[in-house]
mmCIF file of C-alpha atoms in Angstrom:
data_model
loop_
_atom_site.group_PDB
_atom_site.id
_atom_site.type_symbol
_atom_site.label_atom_id
_atom_site.label_comp_id
_atom_site.label_asym_id
_atom_site.label_seq_id
_atom_site.Cartn_x
_atom_site.Cartn_y
_atom_site.Cartn_z
ATOM 1 C CA UNK Z 115 39.324 10.838 47.245
ATOM 2 C CA UNK Z 116 40.752 7.633 45.122
ATOM 3 C CA UNK Z 117 38.011 6.139 45.216
ATOM 4 C CA UNK Z 118 35.767 8.848 43.899
ATOM 5 C CA UNK Z 119 38.577 9.323 41.385
ATOM 6 C CA UNK Z 120 38.072 6.286 40.363
ATOM 7 C CA UNK Z 121 34.214 6.363 40.490
ATOM 8 C CA UNK Z 122 34.621 9.225 38.107
ATOM 9 C CA UNK Z 123 37.222 7.627 36.033
ATOM 10 C CA UNK Z 124 34.932 4.328 35.008
ATOM 11 C CA UNK Z 125 31.970 7.110 34.740
ATOM 12 C CA UNK Z 126 33.911 8.526 31.710
ATOM 13 C CA UNK Z 127 34.243 5.081 30.795
ATOM 14 C CA UNK Z 128 31.164 4.202 30.471
ATOM 15 C CA UNK Z 129 30.106 7.464 28.632
ATOM 16 C CA UNK Z 130 32.847 7.127 25.815
ATOM 17 C CA UNK Z 131 31.574 3.228 25.386
ATOM 18 C CA UNK Z 132 28.148 4.380 25.073
ATOM 19 C CA UNK Z 133 28.389 7.275 22.892
ATOM 20 C CA UNK Z 134 30.597 5.086 20.751
ATOM 21 C CA UNK Z 135 27.309 2.682 20.903
ATOM 22 C CA UNK Z 136 25.095 4.913 19.386
ATOM 23 C CA UNK Z 137 27.450 6.674 17.350
ATOM 24 C CA UNK Z 138 28.149 3.436 15.584
ATOM 25 C CA UNK Z 139 24.650 2.267 15.738
ATOM 26 C CA UNK Z 140 23.551 5.664 14.280
ATOM 27 C CA UNK Z 141 25.998 5.259 11.480
ATOM 28 C CA UNK Z 142 25.277 1.294 10.997
ATOM 29 C CA UNK Z 143 21.457 2.087 10.127
ATOM 30 C CA UNK Z 144 21.694 5.301 8.109
ATOM 31 C CA UNK Z 145 20.201 4.472 4.767
ATOM 32 C CA UNK Z 146 22.140 4.562 1.457
ATOM 33 C CA UNK Z 147 18.937 5.199 -0.729
ATOM 34 C CA UNK Z 148 15.328 5.462 -0.114
ATOM 35 C CA UNK Z 149 13.751 2.480 0.929
ATOM 36 C CA UNK Z 150 9.998 3.275 -0.984
ATOM 37 C CA UNK Z 151 7.353 0.474 0.934
ATOM 38 C CA UNK Z 152 6.001 -2.587 -0.821
ATOM 39 C CA UNK Z 153 3.294 -2.830 -2.523
ATOM 40 C CA UNK Z 154 0.379 -5.728 -3.565
ATOM 41 C CA UNK Z 155 -2.273 -3.612 -4.632
ATOM 42 C CA UNK Z 156 -5.202 -2.977 -7.034
ATOM 43 C CA UNK Z 157 -6.548 0.201 -7.277
ATOM 44 C CA UNK Z 158 -8.769 2.152 -9.397
ATOM 45 C CA UNK Z 159 -8.630 5.369 -12.239
ATOM 46 C CA UNK Z 160 -10.691 7.451 -13.059
ATOM 47 C CA UNK Z 161 -11.081 11.085 -14.934
ATOM 48 C CA UNK Z 162 -12.075 14.037 -13.332
ATOM 49 C CA UNK Z 163 -14.281 14.525 -15.727
ATOM 50 C CA UNK Z 164 -15.840 11.382 -13.717
ATOM 51 C CA UNK Z 165 -14.691 12.182 -10.558
ATOM 52 C CA UNK Z 166 -15.601 16.235 -10.523
ATOM 53 C CA UNK Z 167 -12.274 16.876 -9.185
ATOM 54 C CA UNK Z 168 -8.514 14.602 -10.320
ATOM 55 C CA UNK Z 169 -7.641 12.009 -7.562
ATOM 56 C CA UNK Z 170 -3.956 10.573 -7.162
ATOM 57 C CA UNK Z 171 -4.113 6.866 -8.463
ATOM 58 C CA UNK Z 172 -1.673 5.745 -5.579
ATOM 59 C CA UNK Z 173 -0.045 6.867 -2.227
ATOM 60 C CA UNK Z 174 3.746 5.694 -2.411
ATOM 61 C CA UNK Z 175 5.268 5.842 0.951
ATOM 62 C CA UNK Z 176 8.983 5.710 1.456
ATOM 63 C CA UNK Z 177 11.333 6.072 4.217
ATOM 64 C CA UNK Z 178 14.675 8.196 3.803
ATOM 65 C CA UNK Z 179 17.756 9.812 6.346
ATOM 66 C CA UNK Z 180 15.811 12.998 8.463
ATOM 67 C CA UNK Z 181 18.819 15.089 6.416
ATOM 68 C CA UNK Z 182 17.098 14.270 3.710
ATOM 69 C CA UNK Z 183 16.292 17.217 1.613
ATOM 70 C CA UNK Z 184 15.695 16.271 -1.283
ATOM 71 C CA UNK Z 185 12.006 15.497 -2.678
ATOM 72 C CA UNK Z 186 10.599 12.990 -5.629
ATOM 73 C CA UNK Z 187 9.576 15.424 -9.104
ATOM 74 C CA UNK Z 188 9.207 12.318 -11.519
ATOM 75 C CA UNK Z 189 8.552 8.530 -11.526
ATOM 76 C CA UNK Z 190 8.171 6.594 -14.915
ATOM 77 C CA UNK Z 191 7.460 2.328 -14.983
ATOM 78 C CA UNK Z 192 9.638 0.006 -17.131
ATOM 79 C CA UNK Z 193 6.254 -1.966 -18.257
ATOM 80 C CA UNK Z 194 4.177 0.583 -19.100
ATOM 81 C CA UNK Z 195 6.832 3.272 -20.606
ATOM 82 C CA UNK Z 196 3.664 5.046 -23.039
ATOM 83 C CA UNK Z 197 2.109 5.872 -19.650
ATOM 84 C CA UNK Z 198 1.501 9.070 -18.905
ATOM 85 C CA UNK Z 199 2.127 9.427 -14.893
ATOM 86 C CA UNK Z 200 2.977 12.560 -12.574
ATOM 87 C CA UNK Z 201 4.192 12.215 -9.110
ATOM 88 C CA UNK Z 202 5.038 14.991 -6.436
ATOM 89 C CA UNK Z 203 5.116 14.884 -2.793
ATOM 90 C CA UNK Z 204 3.773 18.341 -2.381
ATOM 91 C CA UNK Z 205 1.064 18.948 -5.257
ATOM 92 C CA UNK Z 206 -2.613 18.713 -5.332
ATOM 93 C CA UNK Z 207 -4.740 18.178 -7.974
ATOM 94 C CA UNK Z 208 -7.960 19.403 -8.632
ATOM 95 C CA UNK Z 209 -10.495 19.837 -12.145
ATOM 96 C CA UNK Z 210 -7.067 18.895 -14.053
ATOM 97 C CA UNK Z 211 -5.110 21.621 -12.757
ATOM 98 C CA UNK Z 212 -2.051 21.286 -9.805
ATOM 99 C CA UNK Z 213 0.005 23.735 -7.223
ATOM 100 C CA UNK Z 214 2.813 23.045 -6.123
ATOM 101 C CA UNK Z 215 3.227 24.861 -2.706
ATOM 102 C CA UNK Z 216 6.787 26.062 -2.087
ATOM 103 C CA UNK Z 217 9.377 24.944 0.471
ATOM 104 C CA UNK Z 218 8.766 27.723 2.613
ATOM 105 C CA UNK Z 219 5.172 26.131 3.671
ATOM 106 C CA UNK Z 220 6.246 22.400 4.035
ATOM 107 C CA UNK Z 221 10.112 23.036 5.314
ATOM 108 C CA UNK Z 222 10.176 20.045 5.863
ATOM 109 C CA UNK Z 223 8.186 16.570 4.546
ATOM 110 C CA UNK Z 224 6.686 13.614 6.182
ATOM 111 C CA UNK Z 225 6.863 12.366 9.270
ATOM 112 C CA UNK Z 226 10.217 12.311 11.611
ATOM 113 C CA UNK Z 227 10.425 8.770 13.356
ATOM 114 C CA UNK Z 228 14.021 9.033 15.261
ATOM 115 C CA UNK Z 229 16.927 9.267 12.593
ATOM 116 C CA UNK Z 230 14.102 8.653 9.414
ATOM 117 C CA UNK Z 231 11.287 9.899 7.670
ATOM 118 C CA UNK Z 232 8.042 8.337 6.584
ATOM 119 C CA UNK Z 233 7.244 10.156 3.599
ATOM 120 C CA UNK Z 234 4.468 10.133 0.758
ATOM 121 C CA UNK Z 235 4.467 10.520 -2.915
ATOM 122 C CA UNK Z 236 1.041 11.295 -4.484
ATOM 123 C CA UNK Z 237 0.734 9.510 -8.229
ATOM 124 C CA UNK Z 238 -1.712 10.964 -11.063
ATOM 125 C CA UNK Z 239 -2.147 9.491 -14.448
ATOM 126 C CA UNK Z 240 -2.522 11.820 -16.954
ATOM 127 C CA UNK Z 241 -6.281 12.991 -17.495
ATOM 128 C CA UNK Z 242 -6.028 13.196 -21.033
ATOM 129 C CA UNK Z 243 -5.062 10.089 -21.184
ATOM 130 C CA UNK Z 244 -7.424 8.624 -18.640
ATOM 131 C CA UNK Z 245 -10.344 9.677 -21.060
ATOM 132 C CA UNK Z 246 -9.552 6.739 -23.512
ATOM 133 C CA UNK Z 247 -7.943 4.256 -21.532
ATOM 134 C CA UNK Z 248 -9.660 1.197 -20.868
ATOM 135 C CA UNK Z 249 -8.501 -2.109 -18.450
ATOM 136 C CA UNK Z 250 -5.507 -3.012 -16.226
ATOM 137 C CA UNK Z 251 -2.001 -2.371 -16.469
ATOM 138 C CA UNK Z 252 0.089 -3.817 -13.631
ATOM 139 C CA UNK Z 253 3.504 -2.001 -12.416
ATOM 140 C CA UNK Z 254 5.937 -3.163 -10.890
ATOM 141 C CA UNK Z 255 9.508 -1.648 -11.407
ATOM 142 C CA UNK Z 256 10.085 1.853 -11.173
ATOM 143 C CA UNK Z 257 13.085 4.846 -12.174
ATOM 144 C CA UNK Z 258 12.222 8.171 -9.241
ATOM 145 C CA UNK Z 259 13.778 11.102 -10.264
ATOM 146 C CA UNK Z 260 14.437 13.659 -7.419
ATOM 147 C CA UNK Z 261 14.563 17.148 -7.027
ATOM 148 C CA UNK Z 262 18.528 17.747 -7.449
ATOM 149 C CA UNK Z 263 18.290 15.313 -10.313
ATOM 150 C CA UNK Z 264 19.469 12.757 -9.260
ATOM 151 C CA UNK Z 265 17.675 9.128 -9.133
ATOM 152 C CA UNK Z 266 17.235 5.581 -8.268
ATOM 153 C CA UNK Z 267 15.171 2.969 -10.084
ATOM 154 C CA UNK Z 268 13.188 0.755 -7.047
ATOM 155 C CA UNK Z 269 11.010 -2.516 -7.324
ATOM 156 C CA UNK Z 270 7.612 -1.386 -6.056
ATOM 157 C CA UNK Z 271 6.227 -5.044 -5.743
ATOM 158 C CA UNK Z 272 2.890 -5.204 -7.828
ATOM 159 C CA UNK Z 273 -0.018 -2.229 -8.180
ATOM 160 C CA UNK Z 274 -2.662 -3.283 -11.065
ATOM 161 C CA UNK Z 275 -4.430 -0.175 -12.562
ATOM 162 C CA UNK Z 276 -7.934 -0.574 -13.500
ATOM 163 C CA UNK Z 277 -10.493 1.394 -15.214
ATOM 164 C CA UNK Z 278 -13.809 0.583 -13.990
ATOM 165 C CA UNK Z 279 -15.199 -0.242 -10.603
ATOM 166 C CA UNK Z 280 -17.805 -3.196 -11.634
ATOM 167 C CA UNK Z 281 -20.425 -2.559 -9.505
ATOM 168 C CA UNK Z 282 -23.464 -4.817 -10.143
ATOM 169 C CA UNK Z 283 -27.040 -4.948 -7.846
ATOM 170 C CA UNK Z 284 -27.485 -8.709 -7.799
ATOM 171 C CA UNK Z 285 -25.778 -8.215 -4.616
ATOM 172 C CA UNK Z 286 -26.574 -5.711 -2.275
ATOM 173 C CA UNK Z 287 -24.422 -4.140 0.847
ATOM 174 C CA UNK Z 288 -25.715 -4.698 4.072
ATOM 175 C CA UNK Z 289 -22.698 -3.964 6.220
ATOM 176 C CA UNK Z 290 -19.174 -3.859 6.613
ATOM 177 C CA UNK Z 291 -17.010 -4.102 9.932
ATOM 178 C CA UNK Z 292 -13.519 -4.105 10.615
ATOM 179 C CA UNK Z 293 -11.201 -4.672 14.077
ATOM 180 C CA UNK Z 294 -7.248 -4.038 15.464
ATOM 181 C CA UNK Z 295 -6.687 -7.302 15.463
ATOM 182 C CA UNK Z 296 -6.891 -7.469 11.143
ATOM 183 C CA UNK Z 297 -10.281 -9.028 10.079
ATOM 184 C CA UNK Z 298 -12.405 -7.074 8.371
ATOM 185 C CA UNK Z 299 -15.897 -8.615 6.773
ATOM 186 C CA UNK Z 300 -18.892 -7.450 4.984
ATOM 187 C CA UNK Z 301 -22.252 -8.793 4.275
ATOM 188 C CA UNK Z 302 -24.101 -9.032 1.220
ATOM 189 C CA UNK Z 303 -27.994 -9.998 -0.149
ATOM 190 C CA UNK Z 304 -28.890 -11.747 -2.806
ATOM 191 C CA UNK Z 305 -31.177 -9.970 -5.075
ATOM 192 C CA UNK Z 306 -31.275 -13.526 -7.309
ATOM 193 C CA UNK Z 307 -30.164 -16.750 -7.986
ATOM 194 C CA UNK Z 308 -26.620 -16.743 -8.581
ATOM 195 C CA UNK Z 309 -24.812 -19.514 -9.293
ATOM 196 C CA UNK Z 310 -20.888 -20.365 -10.284
ATOM 197 C CA UNK Z 311 -19.270 -18.216 -7.502
ATOM 198 C CA UNK Z 312 -15.655 -17.410 -8.815
ATOM 199 C CA UNK Z 313 -12.808 -15.000 -7.199
ATOM 200 C CA UNK Z 314 -10.875 -13.151 -9.611
ATOM 201 C CA UNK Z 315 -7.419 -11.159 -9.525
ATOM 202 C CA UNK Z 316 -4.063 -11.904 -10.022
ATOM 203 C CA UNK Z 317 -2.703 -9.921 -7.530
ATOM 204 C CA UNK Z 318 -5.285 -12.879 -5.125
ATOM 205 C CA UNK Z 319 -3.170 -15.754 -5.158
ATOM 206 C CA UNK Z 320 -0.013 -13.860 -3.874
ATOM 207 C CA UNK Z 321 -1.760 -12.118 -1.270
ATOM 208 C CA UNK Z 322 -3.215 -14.887 0.628
ATOM 209 C CA UNK Z 323 -0.531 -16.043 1.667
ATOM 210 C CA UNK Z 324 -0.797 -13.702 4.556
ATOM 211 C CA UNK Z 325 -4.374 -12.984 4.814
ATOM 212 C CA UNK Z 326 -7.036 -15.622 4.266
ATOM 213 C CA UNK Z 327 -9.913 -14.567 2.341
ATOM 214 C CA UNK Z 328 -13.110 -16.664 2.839
ATOM 215 C CA UNK Z 329 -16.876 -16.150 1.989
ATOM 216 C CA UNK Z 330 -19.405 -18.058 3.319
ATOM 217 C CA UNK Z 331 -17.139 -20.011 5.636
ATOM 218 C CA UNK Z 332 -15.574 -21.509 2.523
ATOM 219 C CA UNK Z 333 -11.846 -19.791 0.867
ATOM 220 C CA UNK Z 334 -11.889 -17.950 -1.833
ATOM 221 C CA UNK Z 335 -10.616 -21.036 -4.692
ATOM 222 C CA UNK Z 336 -13.390 -23.099 -3.123
ATOM 223 C CA UNK Z 337 -16.883 -20.745 -4.290
ATOM 224 C CA UNK Z 338 -17.756 -22.990 -7.510
ATOM 225 C CA UNK Z 339 -20.120 -25.031 -5.405
ATOM 226 C CA UNK Z 340 -21.472 -22.351 -3.153
ATOM 227 C CA UNK Z 341 -24.827 -21.180 -4.921
ATOM 228 C CA UNK Z 342 -26.438 -18.633 -3.683
ATOM 229 C CA UNK Z 343 -30.663 -17.993 -3.400
ATOM 230 C CA UNK Z 344 -32.627 -14.700 -4.027
ATOM 231 C CA UNK Z 345 -32.489 -13.078 0.206
ATOM 232 C CA UNK Z 346 -29.928 -15.355 0.890
ATOM 233 C CA UNK Z 347 -26.773 -13.756 2.483
ATOM 234 C CA UNK Z 348 -23.058 -13.520 1.615
ATOM 235 C CA UNK Z 349 -20.345 -13.017 4.203
ATOM 236 C CA UNK Z 350 -16.923 -12.173 2.938
ATOM 237 C CA UNK Z 351 -14.670 -12.665 6.103
ATOM 238 C CA UNK Z 352 -10.544 -11.487 5.018
ATOM 239 C CA UNK Z 353 -8.189 -12.460 8.180
ATOM 240 C CA UNK Z 354 -4.710 -11.217 8.899
ATOM 241 C CA UNK Z 355 -2.400 -14.322 9.197
ATOM 242 C CA UNK Z 356 0.897 -12.364 9.944
ATOM 243 C CA UNK Z 357 2.263 -12.543 13.562
ATOM 244 C CA UNK Z 358 2.653 -8.826 14.298
ATOM 245 C CA UNK Z 359 5.850 -9.552 16.724
ATOM 246 C CA UNK Z 360 7.977 -11.426 14.165
ATOM 247 C CA UNK Z 361 9.523 -10.211 11.815
ATOM 248 C CA UNK Z 362 9.270 -12.628 8.833
ATOM 249 C CA UNK Z 363 11.857 -11.731 5.905
ATOM 250 C CA UNK Z 364 9.356 -13.974 3.391
ATOM 251 C CA UNK Z 365 6.563 -11.160 4.509
ATOM 252 C CA UNK Z 366 8.103 -9.255 1.483
ATOM 253 C CA UNK Z 367 4.522 -6.600 1.117
ATOM 254 C CA UNK Z 368 4.621 -3.612 3.021
ATOM 255 C CA UNK Z 369 0.724 -2.488 1.858
ATOM 256 C CA UNK Z 370 -1.815 -5.451 0.347
ATOM 257 C CA UNK Z 371 -5.178 -4.242 -0.666
ATOM 258 C CA UNK Z 372 -5.921 -6.525 -3.355
ATOM 259 C CA UNK Z 373 -9.299 -6.138 -4.352
ATOM 260 C CA UNK Z 374 -10.428 -8.418 -6.079
ATOM 261 C CA UNK Z 375 -13.557 -9.597 -8.349
ATOM 262 C CA UNK Z 376 -16.049 -11.627 -7.206
ATOM 263 C CA UNK Z 377 -18.021 -12.520 -10.300
ATOM 264 C CA UNK Z 378 -21.013 -14.790 -10.562
ATOM 265 C CA UNK Z 379 -23.826 -16.087 -13.718
ATOM 266 C CA UNK Z 380 -27.399 -13.726 -13.123
ATOM 267 C CA UNK Z 381 -30.475 -15.333 -13.635
ATOM 268 C CA UNK Z 382 -30.353 -13.755 -17.234
ATOM 269 C CA UNK Z 383 -27.828 -16.081 -18.260
ATOM 270 C CA UNK Z 384 -24.872 -13.023 -17.939
ATOM 271 C CA UNK Z 385 -22.263 -13.116 -16.368
ATOM 272 C CA UNK Z 386 -22.033 -10.367 -13.576
ATOM 273 C CA UNK Z 387 -19.279 -8.623 -10.924
ATOM 274 C CA UNK Z 388 -18.670 -6.559 -8.038
ATOM 275 C CA UNK Z 389 -14.862 -5.554 -6.055
ATOM 276 C CA UNK Z 390 -14.811 -7.196 -3.113
ATOM 277 C CA UNK Z 391 -12.359 -4.675 -0.725
ATOM 278 C CA UNK Z 392 -12.229 -6.569 2.600
ATOM 279 C CA UNK Z 393 -8.755 -8.402 1.202
ATOM 280 C CA UNK Z 394 -6.569 -5.423 2.597
ATOM 281 C CA UNK Z 395 -3.442 -4.814 4.976
ATOM 282 C CA UNK Z 396 -2.221 -1.356 5.977
ATOM 283 C CA UNK Z 397 -0.304 0.411 9.118
ATOM 284 C CA UNK Z 398 -1.504 3.410 9.224
ATOM 285 C CA UNK Z 399 1.418 4.808 11.897
ATOM 286 C CA UNK Z 400 4.697 3.411 12.255
ATOM 287 C CA UNK Z 401 7.061 3.869 15.661
ATOM 288 C CA UNK Z 402 11.152 3.640 15.551
ATOM 289 C CA UNK Z 403 10.751 -0.987 16.384
ATOM 290 C CA UNK Z 404 7.827 -0.586 13.520
ATOM 291 C CA UNK Z 405 10.753 1.580 10.935
ATOM 292 C CA UNK Z 406 13.557 -0.797 11.919
ATOM 293 C CA UNK Z 407 10.882 -4.747 11.551
ATOM 294 C CA UNK Z 408 10.361 -2.907 8.115
ATOM 295 C CA UNK Z 409 13.706 -2.265 7.133
ATOM 296 C CA UNK Z 410 15.585 -5.826 8.706
ATOM 297 C CA UNK Z 411 12.502 -7.160 6.430
ATOM 298 C CA UNK Z 412 14.265 -5.916 3.176
ATOM 299 C CA UNK Z 413 17.422 -7.180 4.540
ATOM 300 C CA UNK Z 414 18.645 -3.107 4.070
ATOM 301 C CA UNK Z 415 20.739 -3.947 7.440
#
């Protein structure tokens, strides 16, 4: 009987210790503020007159506690105070109008991952603004407004919004492949002689710290001597250099999608360009350990 009582005491003590550890860990890992993913991305903004319906310029994601019932209802950027944006977690644009779905149909937004939820914010640019807008703008620091009247300032990384797709018929895309090993490859065929190739993007140098970009085995910044004759193939390869098993605090970006411009001299003496879509790294599915690694890498705890 004495042994049974002693064993029961040990079990109760272990239960109390384990419960205390779990409660402490839960308290320690609770988020004080939503944590937005960081982006090093380029994306196009096209008015609905062209597309037939309005598409979001970008889908932003953030992590928050499961108990957080707030919703994002507005977002503005310090770098673009005169630009008109609409941000929402539960709206879709069609033909320039939008519909808000009530909480009755979507009681909980986002994906539950342990004690957190991964939420998504759809970012639109005002259609009337886009009709005459040309060029590009880089966005970094945002003021996020919630439906309970609260707000927070966040650094979203480097988001480059541009107005054109930069298509050209001098290079014909033949095929494109990607793998879960982080390798993406696209092959083009030159329709005419092309010289003085150059890869251009204000984001490419920063993205190249984690993604290796080559053109016919030449590094992206060493292609000036690359000459293409009519019928030659050009293979663009992007390779993820990061180790998914490591927590690298220098790896500051959760999403990379740079879309640099490949420019070149054409036979008629003009300068042509196309966008390259291979330089991308994006995680589509997050598990609990992925979330913890992300938060540790960001220095949240």
